[in-house]
Amino acid sequence: MHKFIRLVAAATPALLLSLNACLPYTVGSTAQTVPAGETAKTTSWYFIPNGVAAPDDSIAAPLYGADYEYRRGLDATSDIGFRILPAGITMDYKRRIGSDFRATSTAFAFMTGGGIVNGGEHFLMQGTLIASGNPYATVTPYGGVRAMHVVPITQGAVRDKPTIGAFGGLQIGDAAFTIRPELGVYYDHSALGLRRGDLIFVPAFTLGRGKSRDIRQSRGGSPDWAAPAARRPVPAAGVIPRPLPIGLPSKG
């Protein structure tokens, strides 16, 4: 017990500034992009079992973390996201790829971006490939690969090897409210020597809430481009539409 307490006390400063807690391991997003002009906000909680273990200690301590993400739709096939990490901030650009961009089709996308992490000690570069199913289904699978690398930008900051791995998850719910359980598996060398192994598992879940346009479509309504026509009144069979009045007096 005393050994575990010493380990946690020694690791506490590293939790804020180490490479193990400050990278965006959790994707928490499908390949679909946010509709143009709209926003989406999500919060991800992740857990890394055996995240910290000193070389001369047999007891490992887990790492916990939470990321907050804000995404804004740019056009029909791209959006931009801002993510707040425990000790940093990142920005990324997502774009759909392929030839079928229907809202309900299987989607493929790439994400690329960067940011400042590890308490301002490193510049992060990242790239991600994502594939996902119909986002308006009750359960939508998604997955892909992600690569990250940090470059020291302050004197004395450690150098590290690239981090690369795969992730997969499920989007459960409709566009009004979703929960996305996810598991990531990464090769992540600890430059500070806080782990004995380089393979980590990152279970996580992400909560998100959609906007009115997404909610309407997920509940069987018409997509946004068809909304004006869908709202036009349709006369019943055999009923002749009443003509609009002509020659209304103008305002004097």
JSON list of C-alpha atoms in Angstrom, two decimals:
[
{"chain": "A", "resi": 1, "resn": "MET", "atom": "CA", "xyz": [0.00, 0.00, 0.00]},
{"chain": "A", "resi": 2, "resn": "HIS", "atom": "CA", "xyz": [2.82, 2.41, 0.87]},
{"chain": "A", "resi": 3, "resn": "LYS", "atom": "CA", "xyz": [4.50, 1.58, -2.43]},
{"chain": "A", "resi": 4, "resn": "PHE", "atom": "CA", "xyz": [1.33, 2.46, -4.35]},
{"chain": "A", "resi": 5, "resn": "ILE", "atom": "CA", "xyz": [0.97, 5.79, -2.50]},
{"chain": "A", "resi": 6, "resn": "ARG", "atom": "CA", "xyz": [4.59, 6.67, -3.30]},
{"chain": "A", "resi": 7, "resn": "LEU", "atom": "CA", "xyz": [4.00, 5.85, -6.95]},
{"chain": "A", "resi": 8, "resn": "VAL", "atom": "CA", "xyz": [0.89, 8.07, -7.19]},
{"chain": "A", "resi": 9, "resn": "ALA", "atom": "CA", "xyz": [2.64, 10.94, -5.41]},
{"chain": "A", "resi": 10, "resn": "ALA", "atom": "CA", "xyz": [5.65, 10.69, -7.70]},
{"chain": "A", "resi": 11, "resn": "ALA", "atom": "CA", "xyz": [3.49, 10.53, -10.81]},
{"chain": "A", "resi": 12, "resn": "THR", "atom": "CA", "xyz": [1.17, 13.44, -10.00]},
{"chain": "A", "resi": 13, "resn": "PRO", "atom": "CA", "xyz": [3.33, 16.17, -11.65]},
{"chain": "A", "resi": 14, "resn": "ALA", "atom": "CA", "xyz": [3.84, 13.94, -14.65]},
{"chain": "A", "resi": 15, "resn": "LEU", "atom": "CA", "xyz": [0.10, 13.55, -15.11]},
{"chain": "A", "resi": 16, "resn": "LEU", "atom": "CA", "xyz": [-0.11, 17.19, -16.07]},
{"chain": "A", "resi": 17, "resn": "LEU", "atom": "CA", "xyz": [2.92, 17.46, -18.31]},
{"chain": "A", "resi": 18, "resn": "SER", "atom": "CA", "xyz": [3.81, 13.96, -19.48]},
{"chain": "A", "resi": 19, "resn": "LEU", "atom": "CA", "xyz": [3.32, 12.54, -22.93]},
{"chain": "A", "resi": 20, "resn": "ASN", "atom": "CA", "xyz": [1.05, 9.84, -21.54]},
{"chain": "A", "resi": 21, "resn": "ALA", "atom": "CA", "xyz": [-1.86, 12.03, -20.48]},
{"chain": "A", "resi": 22, "resn": "CYS", "atom": "CA", "xyz": [-1.87, 14.87, -22.95]},
{"chain": "A", "resi": 23, "resn": "LEU", "atom": "CA", "xyz": [-2.32, 13.34, -26.39]},
{"chain": "A", "resi": 24, "resn": "PRO", "atom": "CA", "xyz": [-5.76, 13.03, -28.03]},
{"chain": "A", "resi": 25, "resn": "TYR", "atom": "CA", "xyz": [-5.92, 9.22, -28.03]},
{"chain": "A", "resi": 26, "resn": "THR", "atom": "CA", "xyz": [-9.73, 9.21, -28.18]},
{"chain": "A", "resi": 27, "resn": "VAL", "atom": "CA", "xyz": [-11.28, 10.14, -31.53]},
{"chain": "A", "resi": 28, "resn": "GLY", "atom": "CA", "xyz": [-14.93, 10.13, -30.43]},
{"chain": "A", "resi": 29, "resn": "SER", "atom": "CA", "xyz": [-16.25, 10.94, -33.92]},
{"chain": "A", "resi": 30, "resn": "THR", "atom": "CA", "xyz": [-17.58, 9.22, -37.01]},
{"chain": "A", "resi": 31, "resn": "ALA", "atom": "CA", "xyz": [-16.53, 10.06, -40.57]},
{"chain": "A", "resi": 32, "resn": "GLN", "atom": "CA", "xyz": [-19.60, 12.25, -41.05]},
{"chain": "A", "resi": 33, "resn": "THR", "atom": "CA", "xyz": [-18.97, 16.00, -40.86]},
{"chain": "A", "resi": 34, "resn": "VAL", "atom": "CA", "xyz": [-21.03, 18.63, -39.07]},
{"chain": "A", "resi": 35, "resn": "PRO", "atom": "CA", "xyz": [-23.55, 20.32, -41.43]},
{"chain": "A", "resi": 36, "resn": "ALA", "atom": "CA", "xyz": [-22.36, 23.64, -42.87]},
{"chain": "A", "resi": 37, "resn": "GLY", "atom": "CA", "xyz": [-22.92, 26.54, -40.51]},
{"chain": "A", "resi": 38, "resn": "GLU", "atom": "CA", "xyz": [-23.81, 24.36, -37.52]},
{"chain": "A", "resi": 39, "resn": "THR", "atom": "CA", "xyz": [-21.85, 23.31, -34.44]},
{"chain": "A", "resi": 40, "resn": "ALA", "atom": "CA", "xyz": [-21.46, 20.13, -32.40]},
{"chain": "A", "resi": 41, "resn": "LYS", "atom": "CA", "xyz": [-20.05, 19.81, -28.90]},
{"chain": "A", "resi": 42, "resn": "THR", "atom": "CA", "xyz": [-18.80, 16.59, -27.33]},
{"chain": "A", "resi": 43, "resn": "THR", "atom": "CA", "xyz": [-17.03, 15.52, -24.16]},
{"chain": "A", "resi": 44, "resn": "SER", "atom": "CA", "xyz": [-14.81, 12.41, -24.03]},
{"chain": "A", "resi": 45, "resn": "TRP", "atom": "CA", "xyz": [-13.70, 10.56, -20.92]},
{"chain": "A", "resi": 46, "resn": "TYR", "atom": "CA", "xyz": [-10.87, 8.06, -21.26]},
{"chain": "A", "resi": 47, "resn": "PHE", "atom": "CA", "xyz": [-9.03, 5.61, -19.03]},
{"chain": "A", "resi": 48, "resn": "ILE", "atom": "CA", "xyz": [-5.56, 4.09, -19.54]},
{"chain": "A", "resi": 49, "resn": "PRO", "atom": "CA", "xyz": [-5.03, 1.00, -17.35]},
{"chain": "A", "resi": 50, "resn": "ASN", "atom": "CA", "xyz": [-1.46, 0.62, -16.10]},
{"chain": "A", "resi": 51, "resn": "GLY", "atom": "CA", "xyz": [-0.71, 4.07, -17.47]},
{"chain": "A", "resi": 52, "resn": "VAL", "atom": "CA", "xyz": [2.10, 4.87, -15.04]},
{"chain": "A", "resi": 53, "resn": "ALA", "atom": "CA", "xyz": [4.56, 2.34, -13.66]},
{"chain": "A", "resi": 54, "resn": "ALA", "atom": "CA", "xyz": [8.07, 3.14, -12.45]},
{"chain": "A", "resi": 55, "resn": "PRO", "atom": "CA", "xyz": [10.73, 0.70, -13.69]},
{"chain": "A", "resi": 56, "resn": "ASP", "atom": "CA", "xyz": [11.58, -0.46, -10.14]},
{"chain": "A", "resi": 57, "resn": "ASP", "atom": "CA", "xyz": [7.98, -0.76, -8.96]},
{"chain": "A", "resi": 58, "resn": "SER", "atom": "CA", "xyz": [5.55, -3.64, -9.48]},
{"chain": "A", "resi": 59, "resn": "ILE", "atom": "CA", "xyz": [2.36, -1.61, -9.02]},
{"chain": "A", "resi": 60, "resn": "ALA", "atom": "CA", "xyz": [1.03, 0.46, -11.90]},
{"chain": "A", "resi": 61, "resn": "ALA", "atom": "CA", "xyz": [-1.36, 3.39, -11.57]},
{"chain": "A", "resi": 62, "resn": "PRO", "atom": "CA", "xyz": [-4.06, 4.17, -14.15]},
{"chain": "A", "resi": 63, "resn": "LEU", "atom": "CA", "xyz": [-4.44, 7.46, -15.98]},
{"chain": "A", "resi": 64, "resn": "TYR", "atom": "CA", "xyz": [-7.75, 9.26, -16.37]},
{"chain": "A", "resi": 65, "resn": "GLY", "atom": "CA", "xyz": [-8.58, 12.20, -18.57]},
{"chain": "A", "resi": 66, "resn": "ALA", "atom": "CA", "xyz": [-11.31, 14.20, -20.28]},
{"chain": "A", "resi": 67, "resn": "ASP", "atom": "CA", "xyz": [-11.31, 16.12, -23.56]},
{"chain": "A", "resi": 68, "resn": "TYR", "atom": "CA", "xyz": [-13.83, 18.73, -24.68]},
{"chain": "A", "resi": 69, "resn": "GLU", "atom": "CA", "xyz": [-14.36, 19.23, -28.42]},
{"chain": "A", "resi": 70, "resn": "TYR", "atom": "CA", "xyz": [-16.17, 21.92, -30.42]},
{"chain": "A", "resi": 71, "resn": "ARG", "atom": "CA", "xyz": [-16.75, 21.32, -34.16]},
{"chain": "A", "resi": 72, "resn": "ARG", "atom": "CA", "xyz": [-18.08, 23.71, -36.80]},
{"chain": "A", "resi": 73, "resn": "GLY", "atom": "CA", "xyz": [-19.32, 22.73, -40.24]},
{"chain": "A", "resi": 74, "resn": "LEU", "atom": "CA", "xyz": [-17.59, 24.52, -43.13]},
{"chain": "A", "resi": 75, "resn": "ASP", "atom": "CA", "xyz": [-19.44, 23.07, -46.14]},
{"chain": "A", "resi": 76, "resn": "ALA", "atom": "CA", "xyz": [-21.19, 19.87, -47.21]},
{"chain": "A", "resi": 77, "resn": "THR", "atom": "CA", "xyz": [-18.06, 17.72, -46.88]},
{"chain": "A", "resi": 78, "resn": "SER", "atom": "CA", "xyz": [-15.78, 19.35, -44.30]},
{"chain": "A", "resi": 79, "resn": "ASP", "atom": "CA", "xyz": [-15.65, 20.77, -40.80]},
{"chain": "A", "resi": 80, "resn": "ILE", "atom": "CA", "xyz": [-13.10, 22.08, -38.31]},
{"chain": "A", "resi": 81, "resn": "GLY", "atom": "CA", "xyz": [-12.66, 21.09, -34.68]},
{"chain": "A", "resi": 82, "resn": "PHE", "atom": "CA", "xyz": [-11.08, 22.55, -31.55]},
{"chain": "A", "resi": 83, "resn": "ARG", "atom": "CA", "xyz": [-10.22, 20.28, -28.64]},
{"chain": "A", "resi": 84, "resn": "ILE", "atom": "CA", "xyz": [-9.23, 21.17, -25.08]},
{"chain": "A", "resi": 85, "resn": "LEU", "atom": "CA", "xyz": [-6.95, 18.57, -23.45]},
{"chain": "A", "resi": 86, "resn": "PRO", "atom": "CA", "xyz": [-5.83, 18.27, -19.81]},
{"chain": "A", "resi": 87, "resn": "ALA", "atom": "CA", "xyz": [-2.68, 20.30, -20.61]},
{"chain": "A", "resi": 88, "resn": "GLY", "atom": "CA", "xyz": [-3.07, 21.58, -24.16]},
{"chain": "A", "resi": 89, "resn": "ILE", "atom": "CA", "xyz": [-5.28, 22.52, -27.07]},
{"chain": "A", "resi": 90, "resn": "THR", "atom": "CA", "xyz": [-5.50, 21.19, -30.62]},
{"chain": "A", "resi": 91, "resn": "MET", "atom": "CA", "xyz": [-7.21, 22.05, -33.90]},
{"chain": "A", "resi": 92, "resn": "ASP", "atom": "CA", "xyz": [-8.01, 19.69, -36.78]},
{"chain": "A", "resi": 93, "resn": "TYR", "atom": "CA", "xyz": [-9.68, 19.71, -40.18]},
{"chain": "A", "resi": 94, "resn": "LYS", "atom": "CA", "xyz": [-11.94, 16.83, -41.28]},
{"chain": "A", "resi": 95, "resn": "ARG", "atom": "CA", "xyz": [-12.93, 16.17, -44.90]},
{"chain": "A", "resi": 96, "resn": "ARG", "atom": "CA", "xyz": [-15.08, 13.46, -46.45]},
{"chain": "A", "resi": 97, "resn": "ILE", "atom": "CA", "xyz": [-13.42, 11.42, -49.19]},
{"chain": "A", "resi": 98, "resn": "GLY", "atom": "CA", "xyz": [-14.88, 9.18, -51.88]},
{"chain": "A", "resi": 99, "resn": "SER", "atom": "CA", "xyz": [-17.68, 9.69, -54.38]},
{"chain": "A", "resi": 100, "resn": "ASP", "atom": "CA", "xyz": [-20.82, 9.09, -52.29]},
{"chain": "A", "resi": 101, "resn": "PHE", "atom": "CA", "xyz": [-21.52, 12.02, -49.95]},
{"chain": "A", "resi": 102, "resn": "ARG", "atom": "CA", "xyz": [-25.13, 11.25, -49.07]},
{"chain": "A", "resi": 103, "resn": "ALA", "atom": "CA", "xyz": [-25.88, 11.89, -45.40]},
{"chain": "A", "resi": 104, "resn": "THR", "atom": "CA", "xyz": [-27.05, 8.32, -44.80]},
{"chain": "A", "resi": 105, "resn": "SER", "atom": "CA", "xyz": [-24.33, 6.44, -46.70]},
{"chain": "A", "resi": 106, "resn": "THR", "atom": "CA", "xyz": [-21.18, 4.76, -45.45]},
{"chain": "A", "resi": 107, "resn": "ALA", "atom": "CA", "xyz": [-18.63, 7.54, -45.01]},
{"chain": "A", "resi": 108, "resn": "PHE", "atom": "CA", "xyz": [-14.87, 7.86, -45.23]},
{"chain": "A", "resi": 109, "resn": "ALA", "atom": "CA", "xyz": [-12.88, 10.86, -44.07]},
{"chain": "A", "resi": 110, "resn": "PHE", "atom": "CA", "xyz": [-9.43, 12.06, -43.16]},
{"chain": "A", "resi": 111, "resn": "MET", "atom": "CA", "xyz": [-8.48, 14.43, -40.36]},
{"chain": "A", "resi": 112, "resn": "THR", "atom": "CA", "xyz": [-5.27, 16.42, -40.04]},
{"chain": "A", "resi": 113, "resn": "GLY", "atom": "CA", "xyz": [-4.21, 18.99, -37.49]},
{"chain": "A", "resi": 114, "resn": "GLY", "atom": "CA", "xyz": [-1.90, 20.10, -34.73]},
{"chain": "A", "resi": 115, "resn": "GLY", "atom": "CA", "xyz": [-1.71, 21.91, -31.43]},
{"chain": "A", "resi": 116, "resn": "ILE", "atom": "CA", "xyz": [0.21, 22.73, -28.28]},
{"chain": "A", "resi": 117, "resn": "VAL", "atom": "CA", "xyz": [0.36, 19.93, -25.69]},
{"chain": "A", "resi": 118, "resn": "ASN", "atom": "CA", "xyz": [2.18, 18.83, -22.53]},
{"chain": "A", "resi": 119, "resn": "GLY", "atom": "CA", "xyz": [1.77, 22.17, -20.82]},
{"chain": "A", "resi": 120, "resn": "GLY", "atom": "CA", "xyz": [3.23, 24.10, -23.75]},
{"chain": "A", "resi": 121, "resn": "GLU", "atom": "CA", "xyz": [6.39, 21.99, -24.08]},
{"chain": "A", "resi": 122, "resn": "HIS", "atom": "CA", "xyz": [5.55, 20.28, -27.40]},
{"chain": "A", "resi": 123, "resn": "PHE", "atom": "CA", "xyz": [3.91, 20.95, -30.74]},
{"chain": "A", "resi": 124, "resn": "LEU", "atom": "CA", "xyz": [1.61, 18.11, -31.79]},
{"chain": "A", "resi": 125, "resn": "MET", "atom": "CA", "xyz": [1.09, 16.88, -35.37]},
{"chain": "A", "resi": 126, "resn": "GLN", "atom": "CA", "xyz": [-1.62, 14.33, -36.07]},
{"chain": "A", "resi": 127, "resn": "GLY", "atom": "CA", "xyz": [-3.39, 12.53, -38.90]},
{"chain": "A", "resi": 128, "resn": "THR", "atom": "CA", "xyz": [-6.42, 10.22, -38.82]},
{"chain": "A", "resi": 129, "resn": "LEU", "atom": "CA", "xyz": [-8.39, 8.05, -41.26]},
{"chain": "A", "resi": 130, "resn": "ILE", "atom": "CA", "xyz": [-11.99, 7.20, -40.31]},
{"chain": "A", "resi": 131, "resn": "ALA", "atom": "CA", "xyz": [-14.71, 4.97, -41.74]},
{"chain": "A", "resi": 132, "resn": "SER", "atom": "CA", "xyz": [-18.27, 4.77, -40.39]},
{"chain": "A", "resi": 133, "resn": "GLY", "atom": "CA", "xyz": [-21.76, 3.59, -41.26]},
{"chain": "A", "resi": 134, "resn": "ASN", "atom": "CA", "xyz": [-25.10, 5.38, -41.51]},
{"chain": "A", "resi": 135, "resn": "PRO", "atom": "CA", "xyz": [-25.08, 7.99, -38.70]},
{"chain": "A", "resi": 136, "resn": "TYR", "atom": "CA", "xyz": [-28.90, 7.99, -38.51]},
{"chain": "A", "resi": 137, "resn": "ALA", "atom": "CA", "xyz": [-29.08, 4.30, -37.58]},
{"chain": "A", "resi": 138, "resn": "THR", "atom": "CA", "xyz": [-29.65, 3.46, -33.91]},
{"chain": "A", "resi": 139, "resn": "VAL", "atom": "CA", "xyz": [-26.20, 1.83, -33.74]},
{"chain": "A", "resi": 140, "resn": "THR", "atom": "CA", "xyz": [-23.43, 2.97, -36.06]},
{"chain": "A", "resi": 141, "resn": "PRO", "atom": "CA", "xyz": [-19.97, 1.35, -36.08]},
{"chain": "A", "resi": 142, "resn": "TYR", "atom": "CA", "xyz": [-16.88, 3.45, -36.76]},
{"chain": "A", "resi": 143, "resn": "GLY", "atom": "CA", "xyz": [-13.14, 2.95, -36.69]},
{"chain": "A", "resi": 144, "resn": "GLY", "atom": "CA", "xyz": [-9.81, 3.84, -38.23]},
{"chain": "A", "resi": 145, "resn": "VAL", "atom": "CA", "xyz": [-6.17, 4.60, -37.58]},
{"chain": "A", "resi": 146, "resn": "ARG", "atom": "CA", "xyz": [-4.44, 7.60, -36.01]},
{"chain": "A", "resi": 147, "resn": "ALA", "atom": "CA", "xyz": [-0.80, 8.74, -35.99]},
{"chain": "A", "resi": 148, "resn": "MET", "atom": "CA", "xyz": [0.64, 11.47, -33.74]},
{"chain": "A", "resi": 149, "resn": "HIS", "atom": "CA", "xyz": [4.05, 12.99, -33.14]},
{"chain": "A", "resi": 150, "resn": "VAL", "atom": "CA", "xyz": [5.26, 15.71, -30.79]},
{"chain": "A", "resi": 151, "resn": "VAL", "atom": "CA", "xyz": [8.16, 18.11, -31.38]},
{"chain": "A", "resi": 152, "resn": "PRO", "atom": "CA", "xyz": [9.86, 19.96, -28.50]},
{"chain": "A", "resi": 153, "resn": "ILE", "atom": "CA", "xyz": [9.34, 23.74, -28.59]},
{"chain": "A", "resi": 154, "resn": "THR", "atom": "CA", "xyz": [10.85, 24.66, -25.21]},
{"chain": "A", "resi": 155, "resn": "GLN", "atom": "CA", "xyz": [14.34, 24.22, -23.89]},
{"chain": "A", "resi": 156, "resn": "GLY", "atom": "CA", "xyz": [14.73, 20.99, -21.96]},
{"chain": "A", "resi": 157, "resn": "ALA", "atom": "CA", "xyz": [11.61, 19.31, -23.38]},
{"chain": "A", "resi": 158, "resn": "VAL", "atom": "CA", "xyz": [12.16, 15.62, -24.10]},
{"chain": "A", "resi": 159, "resn": "ARG", "atom": "CA", "xyz": [12.11, 14.11, -27.58]},
{"chain": "A", "resi": 160, "resn": "ASP", "atom": "CA", "xyz": [9.75, 11.27, -28.32]},
{"chain": "A", "resi": 161, "resn": "LYS", "atom": "CA", "xyz": [8.98, 8.64, -30.94]},
{"chain": "A", "resi": 162, "resn": "PRO", "atom": "CA", "xyz": [5.81, 8.78, -33.10]},
{"chain": "A", "resi": 163, "resn": "THR", "atom": "CA", "xyz": [2.62, 7.31, -31.65]},
{"chain": "A", "resi": 164, "resn": "ILE", "atom": "CA", "xyz": [0.46, 5.18, -33.94]},
{"chain": "A", "resi": 165, "resn": "GLY", "atom": "CA", "xyz": [-2.56, 2.98, -33.38]},
{"chain": "A", "resi": 166, "resn": "ALA", "atom": "CA", "xyz": [-6.07, 1.90, -34.28]},
{"chain": "A", "resi": 167, "resn": "PHE", "atom": "CA", "xyz": [-9.44, 2.64, -32.75]},
{"chain": "A", "resi": 168, "resn": "GLY", "atom": "CA", "xyz": [-12.98, 1.40, -33.06]},
{"chain": "A", "resi": 169, "resn": "GLY", "atom": "CA", "xyz": [-16.31, 2.17, -31.49]},
{"chain": "A", "resi": 170, "resn": "LEU", "atom": "CA", "xyz": [-20.07, 2.42, -31.76]},
{"chain": "A", "resi": 171, "resn": "GLN", "atom": "CA", "xyz": [-22.33, 5.45, -32.00]},
{"chain": "A", "resi": 172, "resn": "ILE", "atom": "CA", "xyz": [-25.49, 4.64, -30.04]},
{"chain": "A", "resi": 173, "resn": "GLY", "atom": "CA", "xyz": [-28.63, 6.78, -30.09]},
{"chain": "A", "resi": 174, "resn": "ASP", "atom": "CA", "xyz": [-30.09, 9.32, -32.46]},
{"chain": "A", "resi": 175, "resn": "ALA", "atom": "CA", "xyz": [-28.84, 12.75, -33.45]},
{"chain": "A", "resi": 176, "resn": "ALA", "atom": "CA", "xyz": [-30.51, 14.34, -30.42]},
{"chain": "A", "resi": 177, "resn": "PHE", "atom": "CA", "xyz": [-28.20, 12.48, -28.03]},
{"chain": "A", "resi": 178, "resn": "THR", "atom": "CA", "xyz": [-25.41, 9.99, -28.70]},
{"chain": "A", "resi": 179, "resn": "ILE", "atom": "CA", "xyz": [-22.96, 8.00, -26.65]},
{"chain": "A", "resi": 180, "resn": "ARG", "atom": "CA", "xyz": [-19.88, 6.55, -28.34]},
{"chain": "A", "resi": 181, "resn": "PRO", "atom": "CA", "xyz": [-18.01, 3.80, -26.47]},
{"chain": "A", "resi": 182, "resn": "GLU", "atom": "CA", "xyz": [-14.57, 3.40, -28.03]},
{"chain": "A", "resi": 183, "resn": "LEU", "atom": "CA", "xyz": [-11.39, 1.39, -27.62]},
{"chain": "A", "resi": 184, "resn": "GLY", "atom": "CA", "xyz": [-8.00, 2.55, -28.88]},
{"chain": "A", "resi": 185, "resn": "VAL", "atom": "CA", "xyz": [-4.81, 0.48, -29.07]},
{"chain": "A", "resi": 186, "resn": "TYR", "atom": "CA", "xyz": [-1.59, 2.46, -29.52]},
{"chain": "A", "resi": 187, "resn": "TYR", "atom": "CA", "xyz": [2.14, 1.98, -29.73]},
{"chain": "A", "resi": 188, "resn": "ASP", "atom": "CA", "xyz": [3.27, 4.84, -27.51]},
{"chain": "A", "resi": 189, "resn": "HIS", "atom": "CA", "xyz": [6.83, 4.96, -26.24]},
{"chain": "A", "resi": 190, "resn": "SER", "atom": "CA", "xyz": [7.16, 6.77, -22.91]},
{"chain": "A", "resi": 191, "resn": "ALA", "atom": "CA", "xyz": [10.02, 9.24, -23.31]},
{"chain": "A", "resi": 192, "resn": "LEU", "atom": "CA", "xyz": [9.90, 9.97, -19.56]},
{"chain": "A", "resi": 193, "resn": "GLY", "atom": "CA", "xyz": [10.15, 6.30, -18.63]},
{"chain": "A", "resi": 194, "resn": "LEU", "atom": "CA", "xyz": [6.80, 6.26, -16.84]},
{"chain": "A", "resi": 195, "resn": "ARG", "atom": "CA", "xyz": [5.83, 2.87, -18.32]},
{"chain": "A", "resi": 196, "resn": "ARG", "atom": "CA", "xyz": [7.64, -0.39, -18.81]},
{"chain": "A", "resi": 197, "resn": "GLY", "atom": "CA", "xyz": [5.79, -1.25, -22.04]},
{"chain": "A", "resi": 198, "resn": "ASP", "atom": "CA", "xyz": [5.05, 0.68, -25.20]},
{"chain": "A", "resi": 199, "resn": "LEU", "atom": "CA", "xyz": [1.59, -0.80, -25.95]},
{"chain": "A", "resi": 200, "resn": "ILE", "atom": "CA", "xyz": [-1.38, 0.92, -24.32]},
{"chain": "A", "resi": 201, "resn": "PHE", "atom": "CA", "xyz": [-5.13, 0.34, -24.37]},
{"chain": "A", "resi": 202, "resn": "VAL", "atom": "CA", "xyz": [-7.43, 3.36, -24.12]},
{"chain": "A", "resi": 203, "resn": "PRO", "atom": "CA", "xyz": [-11.10, 2.60, -23.41]},
{"chain": "A", "resi": 204, "resn": "ALA", "atom": "CA", "xyz": [-13.28, 5.70, -23.56]},
{"chain": "A", "resi": 205, "resn": "PHE", "atom": "CA", "xyz": [-16.77, 7.02, -24.11]},
{"chain": "A", "resi": 206, "resn": "THR", "atom": "CA", "xyz": [-17.95, 10.26, -25.69]},
{"chain": "A", "resi": 207, "resn": "LEU", "atom": "CA", "xyz": [-21.23, 12.08, -25.14]},
{"chain": "A", "resi": 208, "resn": "GLY", "atom": "CA", "xyz": [-22.68, 14.39, -27.80]},
{"chain": "A", "resi": 209, "resn": "ARG", "atom": "CA", "xyz": [-25.87, 16.30, -28.59]},
{"chain": "A", "resi": 210, "resn": "GLY", "atom": "CA", "xyz": [-27.05, 17.17, -32.09]},
{"chain": "A", "resi": 211, "resn": "LYS", "atom": "CA", "xyz": [-28.75, 20.19, -33.63]},
{"chain": "A", "resi": 212, "resn": "SER", "atom": "CA", "xyz": [-32.30, 20.60, -34.96]},
{"chain": "A", "resi": 213, "resn": "ARG", "atom": "CA", "xyz": [-31.36, 19.77, -38.56]},
{"chain": "A", "resi": 214, "resn": "ASP", "atom": "CA", "xyz": [-29.79, 16.46, -37.57]},
{"chain": "A", "resi": 215, "resn": "ILE", "atom": "CA", "xyz": [-32.63, 15.65, -35.18]},
{"chain": "A", "resi": 216, "resn": "ARG", "atom": "CA", "xyz": [-35.26, 16.19, -37.89]},
{"chain": "A", "resi": 217, "resn": "GLN", "atom": "CA", "xyz": [-33.50, 13.91, -40.34]},
{"chain": "A", "resi": 218, "resn": "SER", "atom": "CA", "xyz": [-32.76, 11.17, -37.78]},
{"chain": "A", "resi": 219, "resn": "ARG", "atom": "CA", "xyz": [-36.48, 10.95, -36.91]},
{"chain": "A", "resi": 220, "resn": "GLY", "atom": "CA", "xyz": [-37.57, 10.38, -40.49]},
{"chain": "A", "resi": 221, "resn": "GLY", "atom": "CA", "xyz": [-37.83, 13.94, -41.73]},
{"chain": "A", "resi": 222, "resn": "SER", "atom": "CA", "xyz": [-36.50, 15.23, -45.00]},
{"chain": "A", "resi": 223, "resn": "PRO", "atom": "CA", "xyz": [-32.85, 16.19, -45.36]},
{"chain": "A", "resi": 224, "resn": "ASP", "atom": "CA", "xyz": [-32.08, 19.88, -45.30]},
{"chain": "A", "resi": 225, "resn": "TRP", "atom": "CA", "xyz": [-31.93, 20.31, -49.07]},
{"chain": "A", "resi": 226, "resn": "ALA", "atom": "CA", "xyz": [-35.46, 18.91, -49.42]},
{"chain": "A", "resi": 227, "resn": "ALA", "atom": "CA", "xyz": [-37.03, 20.79, -46.52]},
{"chain": "A", "resi": 228, "resn": "PRO", "atom": "CA", "xyz": [-38.62, 23.65, -48.53]},
{"chain": "A", "resi": 229, "resn": "ALA", "atom": "CA", "xyz": [-40.45, 21.26, -50.84]},
{"chain": "A", "resi": 230, "resn": "ALA", "atom": "CA", "xyz": [-41.47, 19.03, -47.95]},
{"chain": "A", "resi": 231, "resn": "ARG", "atom": "CA", "xyz": [-43.21, 21.94, -46.25]},
{"chain": "A", "resi": 232, "resn": "ARG", "atom": "CA", "xyz": [-45.41, 22.83, -49.25]},
{"chain": "A", "resi": 233, "resn": "PRO", "atom": "CA", "xyz": [-49.11, 21.93, -48.68]},
{"chain": "A", "resi": 234, "resn": "VAL", "atom": "CA", "xyz": [-50.35, 19.07, -50.84]},
{"chain": "A", "resi": 235, "resn": "PRO", "atom": "CA", "xyz": [-54.08, 19.21, -51.82]},
{"chain": "A", "resi": 236, "resn": "ALA", "atom": "CA", "xyz": [-56.21, 16.15, -51.14]},
{"chain": "A", "resi": 237, "resn": "ALA", "atom": "CA", "xyz": [-57.33, 13.95, -54.04]},
{"chain": "A", "resi": 238, "resn": "GLY", "atom": "CA", "xyz": [-60.14, 15.52, -56.06]},
{"chain": "A", "resi": 239, "resn": "VAL", "atom": "CA", "xyz": [-59.78, 18.93, -54.44]},
{"chain": "A", "resi": 240, "resn": "ILE", "atom": "CA", "xyz": [-58.93, 21.84, -56.69]},
{"chain": "A", "resi": 241, "resn": "PRO", "atom": "CA", "xyz": [-56.54, 24.25, -55.00]},
{"chain": "A", "resi": 242, "resn": "ARG", "atom": "CA", "xyz": [-58.10, 27.60, -54.30]},
{"chain": "A", "resi": 243, "resn": "PRO", "atom": "CA", "xyz": [-56.43, 30.32, -56.42]},
{"chain": "A", "resi": 244, "resn": "LEU", "atom": "CA", "xyz": [-54.67, 33.13, -54.68]},
{"chain": "A", "resi": 245, "resn": "PRO", "atom": "CA", "xyz": [-56.45, 36.53, -54.79]},
{"chain": "A", "resi": 246, "resn": "ILE", "atom": "CA", "xyz": [-55.31, 38.87, -57.53]},
{"chain": "A", "resi": 247, "resn": "GLY", "atom": "CA", "xyz": [-55.24, 42.62, -57.49]},
{"chain": "A", "resi": 248, "resn": "LEU", "atom": "CA", "xyz": [-55.14, 43.16, -53.75]},
{"chain": "A", "resi": 249, "resn": "PRO", "atom": "CA", "xyz": [-55.32, 46.85, -52.90]},
{"chain": "A", "resi": 250, "resn": "SER", "atom": "CA", "xyz": [-51.96, 48.38, -52.16]},
{"chain": "A", "resi": 251, "resn": "LYS", "atom": "CA", "xyz": [-51.24, 50.15, -48.91]},
{"chain": "A", "resi": 252, "resn": "GLY", "atom": "CA", "xyz": [-51.88, 53.86, -49.15]}
]
